[in-house]
Coordinates of C-alpha atoms in Angstrom, one line a residue:
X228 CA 86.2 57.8 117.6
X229 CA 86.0 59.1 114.0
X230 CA 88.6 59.1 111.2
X231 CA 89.2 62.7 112.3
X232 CA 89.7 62.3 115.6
X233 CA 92.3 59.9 115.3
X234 CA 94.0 61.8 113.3
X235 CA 94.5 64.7 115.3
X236 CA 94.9 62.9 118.4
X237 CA 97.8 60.8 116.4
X238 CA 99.1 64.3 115.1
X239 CA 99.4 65.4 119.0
X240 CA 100.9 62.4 119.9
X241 CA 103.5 62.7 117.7
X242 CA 104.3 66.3 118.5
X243 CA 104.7 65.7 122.1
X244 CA 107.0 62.9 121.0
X245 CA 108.8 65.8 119.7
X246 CA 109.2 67.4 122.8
X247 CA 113.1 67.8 123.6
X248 CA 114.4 69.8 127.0
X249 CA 118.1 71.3 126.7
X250 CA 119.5 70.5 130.5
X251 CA 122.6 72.7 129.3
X252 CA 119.8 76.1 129.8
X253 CA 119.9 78.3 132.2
X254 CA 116.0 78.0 132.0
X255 CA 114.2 75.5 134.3
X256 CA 113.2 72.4 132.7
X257 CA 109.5 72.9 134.3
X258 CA 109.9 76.4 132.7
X259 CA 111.1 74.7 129.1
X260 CA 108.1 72.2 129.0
X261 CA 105.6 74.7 130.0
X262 CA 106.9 77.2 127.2
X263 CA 107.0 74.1 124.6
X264 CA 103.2 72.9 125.5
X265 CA 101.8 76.2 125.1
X266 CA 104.0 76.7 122.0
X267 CA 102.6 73.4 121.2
X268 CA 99.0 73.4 121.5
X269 CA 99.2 77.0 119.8
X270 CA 101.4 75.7 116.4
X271 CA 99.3 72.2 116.0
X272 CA 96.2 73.7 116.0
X273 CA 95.2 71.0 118.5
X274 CA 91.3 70.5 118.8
X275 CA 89.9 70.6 122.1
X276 CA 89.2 67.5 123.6
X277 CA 92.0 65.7 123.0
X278 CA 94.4 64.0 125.4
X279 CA 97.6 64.1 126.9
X280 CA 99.8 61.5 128.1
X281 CA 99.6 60.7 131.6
X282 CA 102.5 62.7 134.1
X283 CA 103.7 59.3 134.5
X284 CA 104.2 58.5 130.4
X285 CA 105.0 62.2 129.7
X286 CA 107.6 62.2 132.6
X287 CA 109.3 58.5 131.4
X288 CA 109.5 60.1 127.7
X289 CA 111.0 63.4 128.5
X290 CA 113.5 61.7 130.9
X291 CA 112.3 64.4 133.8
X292 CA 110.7 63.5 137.4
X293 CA 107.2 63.9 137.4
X294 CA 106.5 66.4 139.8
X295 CA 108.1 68.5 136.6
X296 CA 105.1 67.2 134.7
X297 CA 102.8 67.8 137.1
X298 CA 103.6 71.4 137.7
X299 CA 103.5 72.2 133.9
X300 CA 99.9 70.8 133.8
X301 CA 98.9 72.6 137.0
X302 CA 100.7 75.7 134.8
X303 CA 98.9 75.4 131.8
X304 CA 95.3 74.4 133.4
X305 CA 95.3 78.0 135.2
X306 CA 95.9 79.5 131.8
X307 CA 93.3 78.0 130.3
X308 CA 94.8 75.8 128.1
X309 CA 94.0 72.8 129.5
X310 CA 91.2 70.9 132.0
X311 CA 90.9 67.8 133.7
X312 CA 88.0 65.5 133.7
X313 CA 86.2 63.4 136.4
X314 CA 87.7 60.0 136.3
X315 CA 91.0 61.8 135.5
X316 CA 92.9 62.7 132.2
X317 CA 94.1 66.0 131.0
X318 CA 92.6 67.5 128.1
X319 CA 93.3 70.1 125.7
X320 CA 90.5 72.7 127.2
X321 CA 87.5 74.1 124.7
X322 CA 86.8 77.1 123.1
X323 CA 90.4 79.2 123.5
X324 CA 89.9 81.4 120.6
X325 CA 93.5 81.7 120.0
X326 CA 94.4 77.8 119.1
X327 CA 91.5 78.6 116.7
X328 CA 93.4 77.4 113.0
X329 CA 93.8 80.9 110.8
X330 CA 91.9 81.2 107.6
X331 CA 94.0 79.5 104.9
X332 CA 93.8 81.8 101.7
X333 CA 94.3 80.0 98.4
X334 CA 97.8 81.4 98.1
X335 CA 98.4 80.8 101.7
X336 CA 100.9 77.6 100.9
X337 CA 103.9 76.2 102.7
X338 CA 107.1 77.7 100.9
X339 CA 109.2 74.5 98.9
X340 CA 112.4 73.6 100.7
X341 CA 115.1 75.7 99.3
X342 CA 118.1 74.4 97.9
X343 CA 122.0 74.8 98.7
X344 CA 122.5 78.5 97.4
X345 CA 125.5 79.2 95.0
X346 CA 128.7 80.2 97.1
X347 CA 127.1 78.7 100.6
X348 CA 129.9 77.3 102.0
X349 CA 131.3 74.0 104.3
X350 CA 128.4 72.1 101.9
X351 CA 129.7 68.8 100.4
X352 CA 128.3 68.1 97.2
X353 CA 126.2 65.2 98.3
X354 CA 125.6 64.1 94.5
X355 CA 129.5 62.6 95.1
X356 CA 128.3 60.4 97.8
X357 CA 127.8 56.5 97.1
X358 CA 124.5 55.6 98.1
X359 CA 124.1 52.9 97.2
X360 CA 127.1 51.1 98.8
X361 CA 126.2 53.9 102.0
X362 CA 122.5 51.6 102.0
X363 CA 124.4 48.1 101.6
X364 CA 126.4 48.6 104.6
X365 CA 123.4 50.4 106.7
X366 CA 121.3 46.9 105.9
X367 CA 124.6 44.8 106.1
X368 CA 124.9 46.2 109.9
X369 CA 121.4 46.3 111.3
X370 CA 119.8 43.3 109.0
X371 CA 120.7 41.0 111.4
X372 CA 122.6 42.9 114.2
X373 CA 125.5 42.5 116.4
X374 CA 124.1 41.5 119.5
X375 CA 126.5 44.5 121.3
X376 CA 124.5 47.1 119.2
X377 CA 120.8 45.8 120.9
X378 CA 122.6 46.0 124.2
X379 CA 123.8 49.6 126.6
X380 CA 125.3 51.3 124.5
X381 CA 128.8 52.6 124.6
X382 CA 128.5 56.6 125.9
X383 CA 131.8 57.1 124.1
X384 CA 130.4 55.7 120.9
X385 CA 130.6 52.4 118.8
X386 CA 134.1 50.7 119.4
X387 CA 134.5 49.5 115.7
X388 CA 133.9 52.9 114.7
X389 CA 136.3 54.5 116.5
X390 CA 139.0 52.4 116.0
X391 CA 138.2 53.2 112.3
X392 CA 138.7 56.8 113.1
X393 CA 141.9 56.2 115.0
X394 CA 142.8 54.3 112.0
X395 CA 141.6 57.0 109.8
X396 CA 143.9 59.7 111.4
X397 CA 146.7 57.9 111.5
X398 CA 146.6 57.5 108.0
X399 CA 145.7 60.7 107.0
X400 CA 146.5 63.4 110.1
X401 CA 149.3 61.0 110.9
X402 CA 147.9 61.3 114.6
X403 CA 148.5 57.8 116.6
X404 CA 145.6 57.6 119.0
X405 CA 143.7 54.3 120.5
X406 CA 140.5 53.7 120.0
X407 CA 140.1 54.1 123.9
X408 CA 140.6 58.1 123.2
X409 CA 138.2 58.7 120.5
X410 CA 134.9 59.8 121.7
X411 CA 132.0 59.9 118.5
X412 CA 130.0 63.1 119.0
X413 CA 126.5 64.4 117.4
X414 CA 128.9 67.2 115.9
X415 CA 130.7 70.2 117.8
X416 CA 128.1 71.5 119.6
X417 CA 128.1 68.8 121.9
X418 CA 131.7 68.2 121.7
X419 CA 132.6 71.6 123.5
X420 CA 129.6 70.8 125.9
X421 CA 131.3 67.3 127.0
X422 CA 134.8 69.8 126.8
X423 CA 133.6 72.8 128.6
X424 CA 131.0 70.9 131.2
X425 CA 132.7 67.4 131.5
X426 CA 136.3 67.9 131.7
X427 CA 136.8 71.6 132.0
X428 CA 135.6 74.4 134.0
X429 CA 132.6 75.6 132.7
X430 CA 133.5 79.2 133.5
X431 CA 136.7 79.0 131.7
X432 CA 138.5 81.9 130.1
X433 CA 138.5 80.6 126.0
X434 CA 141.0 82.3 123.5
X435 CA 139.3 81.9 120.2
X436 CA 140.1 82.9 116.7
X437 CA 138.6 86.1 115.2
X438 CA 137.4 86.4 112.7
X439 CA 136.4 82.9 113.3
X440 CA 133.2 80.6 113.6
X441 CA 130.6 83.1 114.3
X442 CA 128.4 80.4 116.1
X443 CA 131.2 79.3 118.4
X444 CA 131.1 82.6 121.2
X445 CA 127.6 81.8 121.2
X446 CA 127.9 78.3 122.3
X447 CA 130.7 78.7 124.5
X448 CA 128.6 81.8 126.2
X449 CA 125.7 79.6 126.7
X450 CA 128.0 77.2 128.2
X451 CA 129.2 80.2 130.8
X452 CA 132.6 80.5 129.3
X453 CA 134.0 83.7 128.8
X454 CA 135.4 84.5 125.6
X455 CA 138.7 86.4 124.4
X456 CA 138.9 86.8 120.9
X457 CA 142.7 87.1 119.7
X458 CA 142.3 88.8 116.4
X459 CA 144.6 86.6 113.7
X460 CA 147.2 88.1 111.7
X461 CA 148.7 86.4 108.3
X462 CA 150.0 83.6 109.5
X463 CA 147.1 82.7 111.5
X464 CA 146.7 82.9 115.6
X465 CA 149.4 83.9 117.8
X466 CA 150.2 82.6 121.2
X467 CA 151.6 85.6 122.3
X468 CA 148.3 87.7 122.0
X469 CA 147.2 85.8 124.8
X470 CA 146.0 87.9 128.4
X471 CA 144.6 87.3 131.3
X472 CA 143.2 84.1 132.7
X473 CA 142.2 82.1 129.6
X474 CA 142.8 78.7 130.2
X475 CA 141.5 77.3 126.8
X476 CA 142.6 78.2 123.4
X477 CA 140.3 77.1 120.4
X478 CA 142.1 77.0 117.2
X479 CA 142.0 76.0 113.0
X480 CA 145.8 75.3 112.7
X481 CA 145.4 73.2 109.6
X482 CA 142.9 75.5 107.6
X483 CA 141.8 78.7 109.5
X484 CA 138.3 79.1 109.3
X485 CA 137.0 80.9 107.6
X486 CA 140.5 82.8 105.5
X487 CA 142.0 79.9 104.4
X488 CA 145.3 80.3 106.9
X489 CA 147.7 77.4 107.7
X490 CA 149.3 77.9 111.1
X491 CA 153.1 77.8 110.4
X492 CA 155.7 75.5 112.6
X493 CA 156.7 78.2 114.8
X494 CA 152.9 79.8 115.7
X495 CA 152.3 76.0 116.3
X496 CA 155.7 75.1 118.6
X497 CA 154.6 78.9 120.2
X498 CA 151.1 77.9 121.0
X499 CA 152.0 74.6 122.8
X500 CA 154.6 76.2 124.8
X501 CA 151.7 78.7 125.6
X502 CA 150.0 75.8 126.9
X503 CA 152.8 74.0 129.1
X504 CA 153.2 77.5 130.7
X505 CA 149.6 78.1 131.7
X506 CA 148.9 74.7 132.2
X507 CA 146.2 75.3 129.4
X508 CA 144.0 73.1 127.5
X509 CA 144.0 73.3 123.6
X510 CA 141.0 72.6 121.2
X511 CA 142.4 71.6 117.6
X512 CA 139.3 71.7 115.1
X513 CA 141.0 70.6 112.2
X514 CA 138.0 72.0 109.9
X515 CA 138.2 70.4 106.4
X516 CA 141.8 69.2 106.8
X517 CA 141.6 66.0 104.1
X518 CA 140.7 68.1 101.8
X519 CA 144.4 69.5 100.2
X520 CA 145.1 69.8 97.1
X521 CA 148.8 70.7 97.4
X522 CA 151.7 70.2 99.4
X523 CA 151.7 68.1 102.8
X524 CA 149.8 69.3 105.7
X525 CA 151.8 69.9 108.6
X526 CA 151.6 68.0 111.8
X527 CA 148.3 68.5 113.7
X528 CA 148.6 70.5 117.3
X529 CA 147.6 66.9 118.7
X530 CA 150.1 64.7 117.0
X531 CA 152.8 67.3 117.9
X532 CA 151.9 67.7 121.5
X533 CA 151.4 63.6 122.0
X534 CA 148.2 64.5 123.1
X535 CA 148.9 65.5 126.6
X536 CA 147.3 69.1 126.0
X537 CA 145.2 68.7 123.3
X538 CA 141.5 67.8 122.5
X539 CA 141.5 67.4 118.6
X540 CA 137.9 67.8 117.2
X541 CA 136.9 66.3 114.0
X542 CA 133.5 66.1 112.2
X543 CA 132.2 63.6 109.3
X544 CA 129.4 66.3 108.2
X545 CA 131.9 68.2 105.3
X546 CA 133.2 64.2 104.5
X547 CA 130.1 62.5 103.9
X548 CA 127.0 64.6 104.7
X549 CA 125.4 67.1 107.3
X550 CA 122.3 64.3 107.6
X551 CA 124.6 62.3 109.8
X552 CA 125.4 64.7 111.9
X553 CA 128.7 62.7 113.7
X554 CA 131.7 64.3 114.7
X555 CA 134.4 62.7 117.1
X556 CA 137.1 63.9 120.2
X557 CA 140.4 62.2 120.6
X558 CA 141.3 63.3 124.0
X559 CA 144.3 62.6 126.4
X560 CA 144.6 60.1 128.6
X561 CA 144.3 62.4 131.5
X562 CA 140.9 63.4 130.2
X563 CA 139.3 60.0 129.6
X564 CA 137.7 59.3 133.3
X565 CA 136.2 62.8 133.2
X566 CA 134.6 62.7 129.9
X567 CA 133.3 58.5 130.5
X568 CA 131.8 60.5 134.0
X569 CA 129.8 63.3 132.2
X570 CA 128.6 60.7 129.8
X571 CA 127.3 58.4 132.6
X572 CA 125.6 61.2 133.9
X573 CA 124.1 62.4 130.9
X574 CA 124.4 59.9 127.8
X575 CA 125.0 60.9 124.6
X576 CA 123.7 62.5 121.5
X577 CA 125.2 60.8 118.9
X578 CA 122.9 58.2 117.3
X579 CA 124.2 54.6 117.4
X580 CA 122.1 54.0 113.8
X581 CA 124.9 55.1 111.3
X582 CA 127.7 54.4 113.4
X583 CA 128.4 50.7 112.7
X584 CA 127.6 51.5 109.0
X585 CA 130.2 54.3 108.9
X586 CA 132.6 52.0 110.8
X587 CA 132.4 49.3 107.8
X588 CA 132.3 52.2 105.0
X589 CA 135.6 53.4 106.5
X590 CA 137.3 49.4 107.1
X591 CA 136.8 48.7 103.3
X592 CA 138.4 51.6 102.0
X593 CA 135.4 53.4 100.2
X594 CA 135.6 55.9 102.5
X595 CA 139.2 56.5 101.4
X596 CA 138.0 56.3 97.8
X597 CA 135.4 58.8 98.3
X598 CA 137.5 61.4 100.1
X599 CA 139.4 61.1 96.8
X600 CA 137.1 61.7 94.7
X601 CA 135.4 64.8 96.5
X602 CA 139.4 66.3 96.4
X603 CA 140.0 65.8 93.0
X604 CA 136.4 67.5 92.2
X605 CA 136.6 70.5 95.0
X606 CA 139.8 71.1 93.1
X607 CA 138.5 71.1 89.5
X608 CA 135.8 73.3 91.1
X609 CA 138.2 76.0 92.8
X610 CA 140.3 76.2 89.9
X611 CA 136.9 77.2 88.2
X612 CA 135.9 79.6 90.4
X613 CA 138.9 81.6 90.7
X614 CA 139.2 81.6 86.6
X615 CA 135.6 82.7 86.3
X616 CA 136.3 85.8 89.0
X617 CA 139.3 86.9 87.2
X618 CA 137.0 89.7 85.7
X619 CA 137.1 91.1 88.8
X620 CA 140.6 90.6 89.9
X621 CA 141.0 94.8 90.3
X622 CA 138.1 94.4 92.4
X623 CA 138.8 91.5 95.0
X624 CA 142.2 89.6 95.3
X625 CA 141.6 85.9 94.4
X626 CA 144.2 82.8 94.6
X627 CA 144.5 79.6 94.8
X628 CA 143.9 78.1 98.1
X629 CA 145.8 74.7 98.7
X630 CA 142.8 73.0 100.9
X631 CA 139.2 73.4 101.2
X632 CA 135.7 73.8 100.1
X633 CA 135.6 77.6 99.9
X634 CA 137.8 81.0 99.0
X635 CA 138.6 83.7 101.0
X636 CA 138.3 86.6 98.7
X637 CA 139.4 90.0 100.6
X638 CA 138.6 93.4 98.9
X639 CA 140.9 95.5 97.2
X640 CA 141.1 99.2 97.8
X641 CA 139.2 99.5 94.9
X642 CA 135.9 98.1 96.0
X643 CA 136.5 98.7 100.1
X644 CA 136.8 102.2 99.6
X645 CA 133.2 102.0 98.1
X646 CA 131.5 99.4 99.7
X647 CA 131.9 96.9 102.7
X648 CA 131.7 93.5 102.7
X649 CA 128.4 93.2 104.3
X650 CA 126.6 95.8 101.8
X651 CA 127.8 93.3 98.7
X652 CA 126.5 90.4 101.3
X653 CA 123.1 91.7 101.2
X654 CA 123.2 92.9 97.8
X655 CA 123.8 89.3 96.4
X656 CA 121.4 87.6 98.5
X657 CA 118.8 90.0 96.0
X658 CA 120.2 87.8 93.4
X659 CA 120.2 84.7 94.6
X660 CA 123.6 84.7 95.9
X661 CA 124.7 83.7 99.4
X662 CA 128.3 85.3 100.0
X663 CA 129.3 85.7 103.3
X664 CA 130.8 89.0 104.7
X665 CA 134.2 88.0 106.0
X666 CA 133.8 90.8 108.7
X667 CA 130.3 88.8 109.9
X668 CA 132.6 86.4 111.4
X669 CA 134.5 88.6 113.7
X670 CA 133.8 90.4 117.1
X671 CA 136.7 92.8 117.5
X672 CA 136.5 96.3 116.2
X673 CA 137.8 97.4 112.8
X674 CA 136.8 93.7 111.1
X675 CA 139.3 92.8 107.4
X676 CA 136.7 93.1 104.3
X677 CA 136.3 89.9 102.6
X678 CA 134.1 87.6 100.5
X679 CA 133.2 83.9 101.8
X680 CA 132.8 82.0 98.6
X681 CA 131.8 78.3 98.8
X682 CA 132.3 75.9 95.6
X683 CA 132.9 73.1 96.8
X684 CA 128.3 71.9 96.7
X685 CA 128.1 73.5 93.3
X686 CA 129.3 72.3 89.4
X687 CA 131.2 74.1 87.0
X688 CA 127.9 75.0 85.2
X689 CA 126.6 76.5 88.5
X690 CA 129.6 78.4 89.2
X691 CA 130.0 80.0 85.8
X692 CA 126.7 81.4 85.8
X693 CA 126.8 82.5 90.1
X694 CA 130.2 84.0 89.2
X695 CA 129.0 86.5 86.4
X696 CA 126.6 87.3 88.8
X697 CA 129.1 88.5 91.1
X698 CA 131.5 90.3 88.9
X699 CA 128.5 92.1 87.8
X700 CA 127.3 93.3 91.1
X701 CA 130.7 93.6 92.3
X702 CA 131.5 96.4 89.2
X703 CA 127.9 98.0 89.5
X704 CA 128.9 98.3 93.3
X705 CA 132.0 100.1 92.8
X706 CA 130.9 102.1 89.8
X707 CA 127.6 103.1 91.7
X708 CA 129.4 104.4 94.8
X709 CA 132.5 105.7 92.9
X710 CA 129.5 108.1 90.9
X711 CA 128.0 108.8 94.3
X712 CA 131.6 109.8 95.9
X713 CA 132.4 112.0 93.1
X714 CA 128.7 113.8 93.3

């Protein structure tokens, strides 16, 4: 077999090795694999000839019964796309004239990975992280590993690690949990999967914060939980908004997402009074918490409801980086069995590579130094940010925020009597900016006007010159439509 040959087939080999099914879709898997095989054979390019695993291998890797195999061969050999030979095999078929490759032009190159764009937000600066003591404790754990981490792994997650994080919140969210109740996730998408499929009704009524995260009705929807956004007011979300049969309430007490609101004592006493009274589960994300930069935070939902009620929801992808992508439940007793049940059935996400790494990072106390450092440079760069936008302070109404890695900037009459939020959204990305159109984040009717600006990835050099930008566009906006309104 040439040099060639091997190639591709290696190439194929790899990209089935690709191949991942989502079992939360309402799609069949058979349906999935057929869908990614033709997608497959169409994006690699794949010269004919080649072969595929066996039903047997292909089945073992994509954890599916092989009958499922079998049927997406049968499938995809009636399209033409592949044959079998005598002696047996299946084989990508010859001369389909659309898995021919395209004519590459001498301009026709792959785009460069772009980099973070000024005023993205919930982006850590990743330039603050400490690499090189992140790479001594990767080596330090898997060097010569424990002999638990070669082993079944735990579906709820490395036990070292999450005592860390127990000790972590204690600390910090002054939350007492056990170990026992902390569950490490691949991040919130599968935490409100294990929520919504494992120990809740999947067809639950969800009260969720609008504006709020944009991607979360999506989720919960493909999860088949309806959704009732409750549309927030200054002081955050109100209990008493509540109707109907919602069962689940979804909430950012510590830092709304994405204004910037804390929840006040009452809204918080309110909501978990809400709860006892329904018999209601609520989700505390407590987005960004650690990072304050005045005051005391107050008590988490969790911590004030003893965890009987609560799920709290954390993630390490603002703290550390995205790459890791680990986030973590601490869930109430009553909850436990449930979740440990789901798991069983369906394993978990969350890769077990980092996790006894993270677990030492956070024993020593870098962690703790780190999160320091980042809030004492997030609050440099705010301070920066709002001083470099005051040229527009008749424009948009900027202040200090006491936590966080962005501003909520909403419009002032005016600019909102000129333009909306999304029209400066998609004027800036012209420019190379990426501000967020508060209103993008909502699904009610009538949506506030607002300006998502992220600092917290960017230096002071960055922001000055993203900033003069924006109070450019921001006055050429309003004078442009002011001249238009008059005429």
């Amino acid at each position: 077999m040439s040099n060639t040959v091997n190639k591709n087939q290696s190439n194929l080999d790899a990209a089935l090795f690709r191949l991942n099914l989502d079992r939360s879709s309402h799609m069949s898997l058979q349906a999935q694999l057929i869908s990614a095989l033709r997608t497959l054979l169409n994006e690699t390019q794949a010269p004919s000839g080649l072969r595929l695993p066996s039903s047997r291998v292909l089945s073992l890797e994509l954890s599916v019964s092989r009958t499922t195999v079998v049927g997406a061969y049968d499938q995809l050999i009636s399209e033409g796309y592949l044959h079998t030979k005598m002696g047996g095999g299946t084989y990508v078929a010859d001369q389909i004239p659309h898995l021919a490759p395209p004519v590459r032009t001498s301009n026709d190159r792959p785009e460069p990975l772009q980099a973070w764009v000024p005023f993205q937000s919930g982006i850590p600066d990743q330039s603050l992280f400490p690499h090189r003591l992140w790479s001594r404790h990767i080596e330090k754990a898997w060097a010569k590993p424990d002999s638990a981490l070669l082993g079944k792994p735990d579906p709820f997650g490395w036990y070292p690690l999450r005592q860390a994080i127990s000790n972590h919140l204690s600390a910090w969210r002054e939350l007492d949990c056990r170990p026992e109740q902390v569950l490490v996730t691949s991040g919130a998408s599968e935490a409100f999967e294990i929520i919504f499929r494992g120990v809740h009704r999947s067809d639950a009524h969800a009260a969720i914060e609008d504006p709020g995260w944009h991607t979360l009705r999506h989720v919960l929807g493909s999860l088949g939980a309806q959704v009732q956004p409750i549309r927030i007011d200054e002081h955050g979300f109100d209990a008493d908004k509540i109707t109907g049969a919602a069962s689940v309430a979804i909430v950012t007490p510590s830092r709304h997402y994405p204004t910037g609101i804390s929840m006040p004592m009452p809204r918080r006493t309110a909501l978990l009074a809400w709860a006892a009274r329904a018999n209601a589960l609520i989700i505390e994300d407590d987005y960004d918490s650690e990072f304050r930069y005045q005051g005391h935070p107050l008590p988490s939902l969790a911590g004030l409801d003893g965890l009987k009620r609560s799920i709290y929801l954390g993630s390490f992808s603002k703290l550390l980086s995205p790459a890791l992508r680990l986030g973590y439940l601490v869930l109430p007793d009553a909850l436990i069995s449930s979740a440990q049940d789901y798991l069983a059935q369906f394993g978990s996400r969350a890769s077990l590579v980092p996790q006894p790494a993270l677990a030492t990072f956070m024993e020593s106390g870098e962690f703790a130094v780190h999160l320091r450092r980042m809030r004492r440079t997030y609050a440099r760069r705010q301070a920066h940010l709002i001083a470099e936008l005051q040229e527009s302070a008749s424009l948009i109404n900027v202040a200090p925020d006491p936590s966080g890695m962005h501003i909520c900037a909403s419009l002032l009459p005016s600019l909102r009597h000129h333009a909306t939020d999304k029209l400066i959204s998609n004027t800036a990305r012209e420019k190379g900016l990426h501000v967020k159109a508060l209103s993008s984040h909502c699904i009610l009717p009538d949506p506030p006007q607002g300006l998502v600006l992220g600092y917290a990835a960017f230096d002071e050099m960055i922001i000055s010159t993203a900033a003069h930008k924006l109070n450019q566009l921001l006055t050429e906006l309003a004078k442009a439509n002011g001249s238009n309104a008059r005429g």
